């Protein structure tokens, strides 16, 4: 079975976000497709699985990110990075990059 594609988004928020709330919001954004969450003060990142091609995947991921945060009273002040990775590229990065800041998603299925 082929690996699924991945979206990774990092944004700077208008105020700090705590770890438990960050995970809860990310779960609302992506549900079972959530892979991991990264949070440090106002910097918030999420990684999620997708079967979509780059343009719709990034549009949908970004929309969910902004809307769920807005519902919780947060504003995305700027984007640090927005990425779509093929399944193969995502696996390569996972094997070679330092993901120490990422928190595994409780709902993420292998």
Coordinates of N, CA and C in Angstrom, one line a residue:
X1 N 0.8 -1.2 0.0 CA 0.0 0.0 0.0 C 0.9 1.2 0.0
X2 N 0.6 2.2 -0.8 CA 1.3 3.4 -0.9 C 1.1 4.3 0.3
X3 N 2.1 5.1 0.6 CA 2.0 6.1 1.7 C 1.1 7.2 1.2
X4 N 0.3 7.7 2.2 CA -0.6 8.9 1.8 C 0.3 10.2 1.8
X5 N -0.2 11.1 1.1 CA 0.4 12.4 1.1 C 0.2 13.1 2.4
X6 N 1.0 14.2 2.7 CA 1.0 14.9 3.9 C 1.0 16.4 3.7
X7 N 0.2 17.1 4.5 CA 0.3 18.6 4.6 C 0.9 18.9 5.9
X8 N 1.7 19.9 5.9 CA 2.3 20.5 7.1 C 2.2 22.0 7.1
X9 N 1.6 22.5 8.1 CA 1.4 24.0 8.2 C 1.9 24.5 9.5
X10 N 2.6 25.6 9.4 CA 3.1 26.3 10.6 C 2.6 27.8 10.5
X11 N 1.9 28.3 11.6 CA 1.5 29.6 11.6 C 1.9 30.3 13.0
X12 N 2.0 31.6 12.9 CA 2.2 32.4 14.2 C 0.8 33.0 14.6
X13 N 0.5 32.7 15.8 CA -0.8 33.1 16.3 C -0.7 34.5 17.0
X14 N -1.9 35.1 17.3 CA -1.9 36.4 17.9 C -1.6 36.3 19.4
X15 N -1.7 35.1 20.0 CA -1.3 34.9 21.4 C -0.9 33.4 21.6
X16 N -0.2 33.2 22.7 CA 0.3 31.8 23.0 C -0.8 30.8 23.1
X17 N -0.5 29.6 22.7 CA -1.4 28.4 22.7 C -0.8 27.3 23.5
X18 N -1.5 26.8 24.5 CA -1.0 25.7 25.3 C -1.0 24.3 24.6
X19 N -0.2 23.4 25.1 CA -0.2 22.1 24.5 C -1.5 21.3 24.5
X20 N -2.2 21.2 25.6 CA -3.5 20.5 25.5 C -4.5 21.1 24.6
X21 N -4.6 22.4 24.6 CA -5.5 23.1 23.7 C -5.1 22.9 22.2
X22 N -3.8 23.0 22.0 CA -3.3 22.8 20.6 C -3.7 21.4 20.1
X23 N -3.5 20.4 20.9 CA -3.8 19.0 20.4 C -5.3 18.9 20.2
X24 N -6.1 19.5 21.1 CA -7.6 19.4 20.9 C -8.0 20.1 19.6
X25 N -7.5 21.3 19.4 CA -7.8 22.1 18.2 C -7.4 21.3 16.9
X26 N -6.2 20.8 16.9 CA -5.7 20.0 15.8 C -6.6 18.8 15.5
X27 N -7.1 18.1 16.5 CA -8.0 17.0 16.3 C -9.3 17.4 15.7
X28 N -9.8 18.6 16.1 CA -11.0 19.1 15.5 C -10.7 19.5 14.0
X29 N -9.5 19.9 13.7 CA -9.2 20.3 12.3 C -9.1 19.1 11.4
X30 N -8.5 18.0 11.8 CA -8.1 17.0 10.9 C -8.6 15.6 11.3
X31 N -9.1 15.4 12.5 CA -9.7 14.2 12.9 C -8.6 13.0 12.9
X32 N -9.1 11.9 12.3 CA -8.2 10.7 12.2 C -7.0 10.9 11.2
X33 N -7.1 11.9 10.4 CA -6.0 12.2 9.5 C -4.8 13.0 10.1
X34 N -5.0 13.4 11.4 CA -4.0 14.2 12.1 C -2.8 13.2 12.4
X35 N -1.6 13.7 12.1 CA -0.4 12.9 12.4 C 0.3 13.5 13.6
X36 N 0.5 14.8 13.7 CA 1.3 15.4 14.8 C 1.0 16.9 14.9
X37 N 1.4 17.4 16.1 CA 1.1 18.8 16.4 C 2.5 19.3 17.0
X38 N 2.8 20.6 16.7 CA 3.9 21.2 17.2 C 3.4 22.6 17.8
X39 N 3.8 22.9 19.0 CA 3.4 24.2 19.6 C 4.5 24.7 20.5
X40 N 4.8 26.0 20.3 CA 5.8 26.7 21.2 C 5.3 28.1 21.2
X41 N 4.8 28.5 22.4 CA 4.3 29.9 22.5 C 3.2 30.2 21.5
X42 N 3.5 31.2 20.6 CA 2.6 31.5 19.5 C 2.7 30.8 18.2
X43 N 3.8 29.9 18.1 CA 4.0 29.1 16.9 C 3.3 27.8 17.0
X44 N 2.5 27.5 16.0 CA 1.6 26.4 16.0 C 1.7 25.6 14.7
X45 N 1.9 24.3 14.7 CA 2.1 23.6 13.5 C 1.3 22.3 13.6
X46 N 0.8 21.8 12.4 CA 0.1 20.6 12.3 C 0.6 19.8 11.1
X47 N 0.5 18.5 11.2 CA 0.8 17.6 10.0 C -0.4 16.7 9.9
X48 N -0.9 16.5 8.7 CA -2.0 15.6 8.5 C -1.9 14.8 7.2
X49 N -2.6 13.7 7.2 CA -2.6 12.9 5.9 C -3.6 13.4 5.0
X50 N -3.4 13.2 3.7 CA -4.4 13.6 2.7 C -4.2 12.7 1.4
X51 N -5.3 12.5 0.7 CA -5.2 11.8 -0.6 C -5.2 12.8 -1.7
X52 N -5.4 14.1 -1.4 CA -5.6 15.1 -2.4 C -4.2 15.5 -3.0
X53 N -4.3 16.1 -4.2 CA -3.2 16.7 -4.9 C -2.8 18.0 -4.2
X54 N -1.7 18.6 -4.5 CA -1.2 19.8 -3.8 C -2.2 20.9 -3.6
X55 N -2.8 21.4 -4.7 CA -3.6 22.6 -4.5 C -4.8 22.4 -3.7
X56 N -5.7 21.4 -3.9 CA -6.8 21.3 -3.0 C -6.4 20.9 -1.6
X57 N -5.4 20.1 -1.5 CA -4.9 19.7 -0.1 C -4.5 20.9 0.7
X58 N -3.7 21.8 0.1 CA -3.3 22.9 0.9 C -4.4 23.9 1.2
X59 N -5.3 24.1 0.2 CA -6.4 24.9 0.4 C -7.3 24.4 1.6
X60 N -7.6 23.1 1.5 CA -8.5 22.6 2.6 C -7.8 22.5 3.9
X61 N -6.5 22.2 4.0 CA -5.8 22.2 5.2 C -5.7 23.6 5.8
X62 N -5.4 24.6 5.0 CA -5.3 25.9 5.5 C -6.6 26.5 6.0
X63 N -7.7 26.1 5.2 CA -9.0 26.6 5.6 C -9.4 26.0 7.0
X64 N -9.2 24.7 7.2 CA -9.5 24.1 8.5 C -8.7 24.7 9.6
X65 N -7.4 25.0 9.3 CA -6.5 25.6 10.3 C -7.1 26.9 10.8
X66 N -7.4 27.8 9.8 CA -7.8 29.1 10.1 C -9.2 29.1 10.8
X67 N -10.1 28.3 10.3 CA -11.5 28.3 10.8 C -11.6 27.8 12.2
X68 N -10.9 26.7 12.5 CA -11.0 26.1 13.8 C -10.3 27.1 14.8
X69 N -9.2 27.6 14.5 CA -8.5 28.6 15.4 C -9.4 29.8 15.6
X70 N -10.1 30.3 14.6 CA -10.9 31.5 14.7 C -12.1 31.1 15.7
X71 N -12.7 30.0 15.5 CA -13.8 29.6 16.4 C -13.3 29.5 17.9
X72 N -12.1 29.3 18.1 CA -11.5 29.2 19.5 C -11.0 30.6 19.9
X73 N -11.1 31.6 19.1 CA -10.7 32.9 19.4 C -9.3 33.3 19.1
X74 N -8.6 32.5 18.2 CA -7.2 32.8 17.8 C -7.2 33.4 16.4
X75 N -6.2 34.2 16.1 CA -6.0 34.7 14.7 C -4.6 34.3 14.3
X76 N -4.6 33.8 13.0 CA -3.3 33.5 12.4 C -2.7 34.8 11.9
X77 N -1.6 35.3 12.5 CA -1.0 36.5 12.2 C -0.1 36.4 10.9
X78 N 0.6 35.3 10.8 CA 1.4 35.0 9.6 C 1.7 33.5 9.5
X79 N 2.1 33.2 8.3 CA 2.4 31.8 8.0 C 3.9 31.6 8.0
X80 N 4.4 30.6 8.7 CA 5.8 30.3 8.7 C 6.1 29.3 7.5
X81 N 5.3 28.3 7.3 CA 5.4 27.4 6.2 C 4.1 26.7 6.0
X82 N 3.9 26.4 4.7 CA 2.8 25.6 4.2 C 3.4 24.6 3.2
X83 N 3.3 23.3 3.5 CA 3.9 22.3 2.6 C 2.9 21.2 2.3
X84 N 3.0 20.7 1.1 CA 2.4 19.4 0.7 C 3.6 18.5 0.3
X85 N 3.5 17.3 0.9 CA 4.6 16.3 0.7 C 3.9 15.0 0.1
X86 N 4.5 14.5 -0.9 CA 4.1 13.2 -1.4 C 4.3 12.2 -0.3
X87 N 3.7 11.0 -0.4 CA 3.9 10.0 0.6 C 5.4 9.6 0.7
X88 N 6.0 9.5 -0.4 CA 7.5 9.1 -0.4 C 8.3 10.2 0.2
X89 N 8.1 11.4 -0.1 CA 8.8 12.6 0.5 C 8.6 12.7 2.0
X90 N 7.4 12.5 2.4 CA 7.0 12.5 3.8 C 7.8 11.5 4.6
X91 N 7.9 10.3 4.0 CA 8.6 9.2 4.7 C 10.1 9.5 4.8
X92 N 10.6 10.0 3.7 CA 12.1 10.4 3.6 C 12.4 11.4 4.7
X93 N 11.5 12.5 4.8 CA 11.8 13.5 5.8 C 11.6 13.0 7.2
X94 N 10.6 12.1 7.4 CA 10.4 11.5 8.7 C 11.7 10.7 9.2
X95 N 12.3 10.1 8.2 CA 13.4 9.2 8.5 C 14.7 10.1 8.7
X96 N 14.8 11.3 8.2 CA 16.0 12.1 8.2 C 16.0 13.4 9.0
X97 N 14.8 13.9 9.2 CA 14.7 15.2 9.9 C 14.5 15.0 11.4
X98 N 14.8 16.1 12.2 CA 14.6 16.1 13.6 C 13.2 16.5 13.9
X99 N 12.4 15.6 14.4 CA 11.0 15.9 14.7 C 10.7 16.0 16.2
X100 N 11.8 16.4 16.9 CA 11.7 16.4 18.4 C 10.5 17.3 18.9
X101 N 10.2 18.4 18.2 CA 9.2 19.3 18.6 C 7.8 18.9 18.4
X102 N 7.6 17.8 17.5 CA 6.3 17.3 17.2 C 5.8 16.4 18.2
X103 N 4.5 16.6 18.6 CA 3.8 15.7 19.5 C 3.0 14.8 18.7
X104 N 3.1 13.5 18.9 CA 2.3 12.5 18.2 C 0.8 12.8 18.4
X105 N 0.0 12.7 17.4 CA -1.4 12.9 17.6 C -2.1 11.6 18.2
X106 N -2.9 11.8 19.2 CA -3.5 10.7 19.9 C -4.4 9.9 19.0
X107 N -5.0 10.6 18.0 CA -6.0 9.9 17.1 C -5.3 9.3 15.9
X108 N -4.1 9.6 15.6 CA -3.4 9.2 14.4 C -3.3 7.7 14.4
X109 N -3.7 7.1 13.2 CA -3.6 5.7 13.0 C -2.5 5.4 12.1
X110 N -1.8 4.3 12.3 CA -0.6 4.0 11.5 C -1.0 3.7 10.0

